[in-house]
CSV table of C-alpha atoms in Angstrom, one decimal:
chain,number,residue,atom,x,y,z
A,1,UNK,CA,0.0,0.0,0.0
A,2,UNK,CA,1.4,3.4,-0.9
A,3,UNK,CA,2.1,6.1,1.7
A,4,UNK,CA,-0.7,8.2,0.3
A,5,UNK,CA,-3.2,5.4,0.8
A,6,UNK,CA,-2.0,4.8,4.3
A,7,UNK,CA,-2.3,8.5,5.1
A,8,UNK,CA,-5.9,8.5,3.6
A,9,UNK,CA,-6.8,5.4,5.7
A,10,UNK,CA,-5.4,7.0,8.9
A,11,UNK,CA,-7.3,10.2,8.1
A,12,UNK,CA,-10.6,8.4,7.7
A,13,UNK,CA,-10.1,6.5,11.0
A,14,UNK,CA,-9.5,9.8,12.8
A,15,UNK,CA,-12.4,11.5,11.1
A,16,UNK,CA,-14.7,9.0,12.7
A,17,UNK,CA,-13.7,10.6,16.0
A,18,UNK,CA,-15.1,14.0,15.0
A,19,UNK,CA,-18.4,13.1,16.6
A,20,UNK,CA,-16.6,12.1,19.7
A,21,UNK,CA,-15.0,15.6,19.8
A,22,UNK,CA,-18.4,17.1,19.1
A,23,UNK,CA,-19.8,15.5,22.2
A,24,UNK,CA,-16.6,15.9,24.3
A,25,UNK,CA,-16.4,19.7,24.0
A,26,UNK,CA,-19.8,19.9,25.6
A,27,UNK,CA,-18.7,17.7,28.5
A,28,UNK,CA,-17.9,19.5,31.7
A,29,UNK,CA,-15.0,17.1,32.5
A,30,UNK,CA,-13.1,18.3,29.3
A,31,UNK,CA,-10.4,20.9,30.1
A,32,UNK,CA,-10.8,24.4,28.6
A,33,UNK,CA,-7.8,24.1,26.2
A,34,UNK,CA,-9.2,20.8,24.9
A,35,UNK,CA,-12.6,22.3,24.5
A,36,UNK,CA,-11.1,25.2,22.4
A,37,UNK,CA,-9.2,22.9,20.2
A,38,UNK,CA,-12.2,20.5,19.8
A,39,UNK,CA,-14.5,23.4,19.0
A,40,UNK,CA,-12.2,24.7,16.3
A,41,UNK,CA,-11.7,21.2,14.7
A,42,UNK,CA,-15.4,20.3,14.9
A,43,UNK,CA,-16.4,23.7,13.4
A,44,UNK,CA,-14.0,23.3,10.5
A,45,UNK,CA,-14.9,19.6,9.9
A,46,UNK,CA,-18.6,20.3,9.9
A,47,UNK,CA,-18.3,23.3,7.7
A,48,UNK,CA,-19.8,22.7,4.3
A,49,UNK,CA,-17.0,24.7,2.7
A,50,UNK,CA,-13.3,24.0,2.9
A,51,UNK,CA,-10.7,26.7,3.6
A,52,UNK,CA,-8.7,25.3,0.7
A,53,UNK,CA,-11.2,24.1,-2.0
A,54,UNK,CA,-10.6,20.5,-3.3
A,55,UNK,CA,-10.3,21.6,-6.9
A,56,UNK,CA,-7.0,23.3,-6.2
A,57,UNK,CA,-4.3,20.7,-7.1
A,58,UNK,CA,-2.5,19.1,-4.1
A,59,UNK,CA,-3.3,21.9,-1.7
A,60,UNK,CA,-7.1,21.2,-2.0
A,61,UNK,CA,-6.6,17.9,-0.2
A,62,UNK,CA,-4.2,19.2,2.4
A,63,UNK,CA,-6.9,20.0,4.9
A,64,UNK,CA,-8.6,16.6,4.5
A,65,UNK,CA,-5.5,14.6,4.7
A,66,UNK,CA,-3.4,16.6,7.1
A,67,UNK,CA,-5.0,19.5,8.9
A,68,UNK,CA,-8.2,17.9,10.1
A,69,UNK,CA,-6.6,14.6,11.2
A,70,UNK,CA,-3.8,16.6,13.1
A,71,UNK,CA,-6.5,18.7,14.8
A,72,UNK,CA,-8.5,15.6,15.8
A,73,UNK,CA,-5.4,13.8,17.1
A,74,UNK,CA,-4.4,16.8,19.2
A,75,UNK,CA,-7.8,17.3,20.6
A,76,UNK,CA,-8.2,13.6,21.5
A,77,UNK,CA,-4.8,13.7,23.4
A,78,UNK,CA,-6.1,16.7,25.4
A,79,UNK,CA,-9.4,15.1,26.5
A,80,UNK,CA,-9.5,12.6,29.4
A,81,UNK,CA,-9.8,8.9,28.3
A,82,UNK,CA,-13.0,8.4,30.3
A,83,UNK,CA,-14.7,11.2,28.5
A,84,UNK,CA,-13.6,9.9,25.1
A,85,UNK,CA,-14.7,6.3,25.9
A,86,UNK,CA,-18.2,7.5,27.1
A,87,UNK,CA,-18.7,9.7,24.1
A,88,UNK,CA,-17.6,7.0,21.6
A,89,UNK,CA,-20.8,5.1,22.4
A,90,UNK,CA,-22.9,8.2,22.1
A,91,UNK,CA,-21.2,9.2,18.9
A,92,UNK,CA,-22.3,6.0,17.2
A,93,UNK,CA,-26.0,7.0,17.7
A,94,UNK,CA,-25.2,10.6,16.5
A,95,UNK,CA,-23.5,9.3,13.3
A,96,UNK,CA,-26.7,7.6,12.3
A,97,UNK,CA,-28.5,10.9,12.1
A,98,UNK,CA,-25.9,12.4,9.8
A,99,UNK,CA,-23.3,15.1,10.1
A,100,UNK,CA,-24.5,18.5,11.2
A,101,UNK,CA,-23.6,21.5,9.1
A,102,UNK,CA,-21.8,24.5,10.4
A,103,UNK,CA,-22.8,27.3,8.1
A,104,UNK,CA,-21.1,30.0,10.2
A,105,UNK,CA,-17.7,28.6,9.4
A,106,UNK,CA,-18.7,28.1,5.8
A,107,UNK,CA,-19.7,31.8,5.5
A,108,UNK,CA,-16.4,32.8,7.2
A,109,UNK,CA,-14.4,30.8,4.6
A,110,UNK,CA,-16.4,32.4,1.7
A,111,UNK,CA,-15.7,35.8,3.2
A,112,UNK,CA,-12.0,35.0,3.4
A,113,UNK,CA,-11.9,34.0,-0.3
A,114,UNK,CA,-13.8,37.1,-1.3
A,115,UNK,CA,-11.4,39.3,0.7
A,116,UNK,CA,-8.5,37.5,-0.9
A,117,UNK,CA,-9.9,38.0,-4.4
A,118,UNK,CA,-10.5,41.7,-3.7
A,119,UNK,CA,-7.0,42.1,-2.4
A,120,UNK,CA,-5.5,40.3,-5.4
A,121,UNK,CA,-7.6,42.5,-7.7
A,122,UNK,CA,-6.2,45.6,-6.1
A,123,UNK,CA,-2.7,44.3,-6.5
A,124,UNK,CA,-3.1,43.2,-10.1
A,125,UNK,CA,-5.3,46.0,-11.4
A,126,UNK,CA,-2.5,48.6,-11.6
A,127,UNK,CA,-0.4,46.2,-13.6
A,128,UNK,CA,-2.9,45.9,-16.4
A,129,UNK,CA,-4.3,49.4,-16.5
């Protein structure tokens, strides 16, 4: 199996834990730092829009293969094991209902891309006028 396939498989295994993080950041036994990391990872993972769109060669899959799994892995290390174990059982039920969407983060990413396009336009416009 190639390294890329191994990385994809590892990323898919970690992505299953996104529902565990979703439940864990609401748990009072989760430390504040772990909650902040988990909230950021869950918000990004549940966003309907990626920060780096998939149609951009190589970079488009960077978030799916590296950023999200690293965030999930970090958050899981910060959360106590008993919280994770309890929430794994609850997460199985939650998965059956489907992934919730986080439109706030989606709108944030759209805004970032619009601001980037405007900025690039201001930089490039003087060159062509």
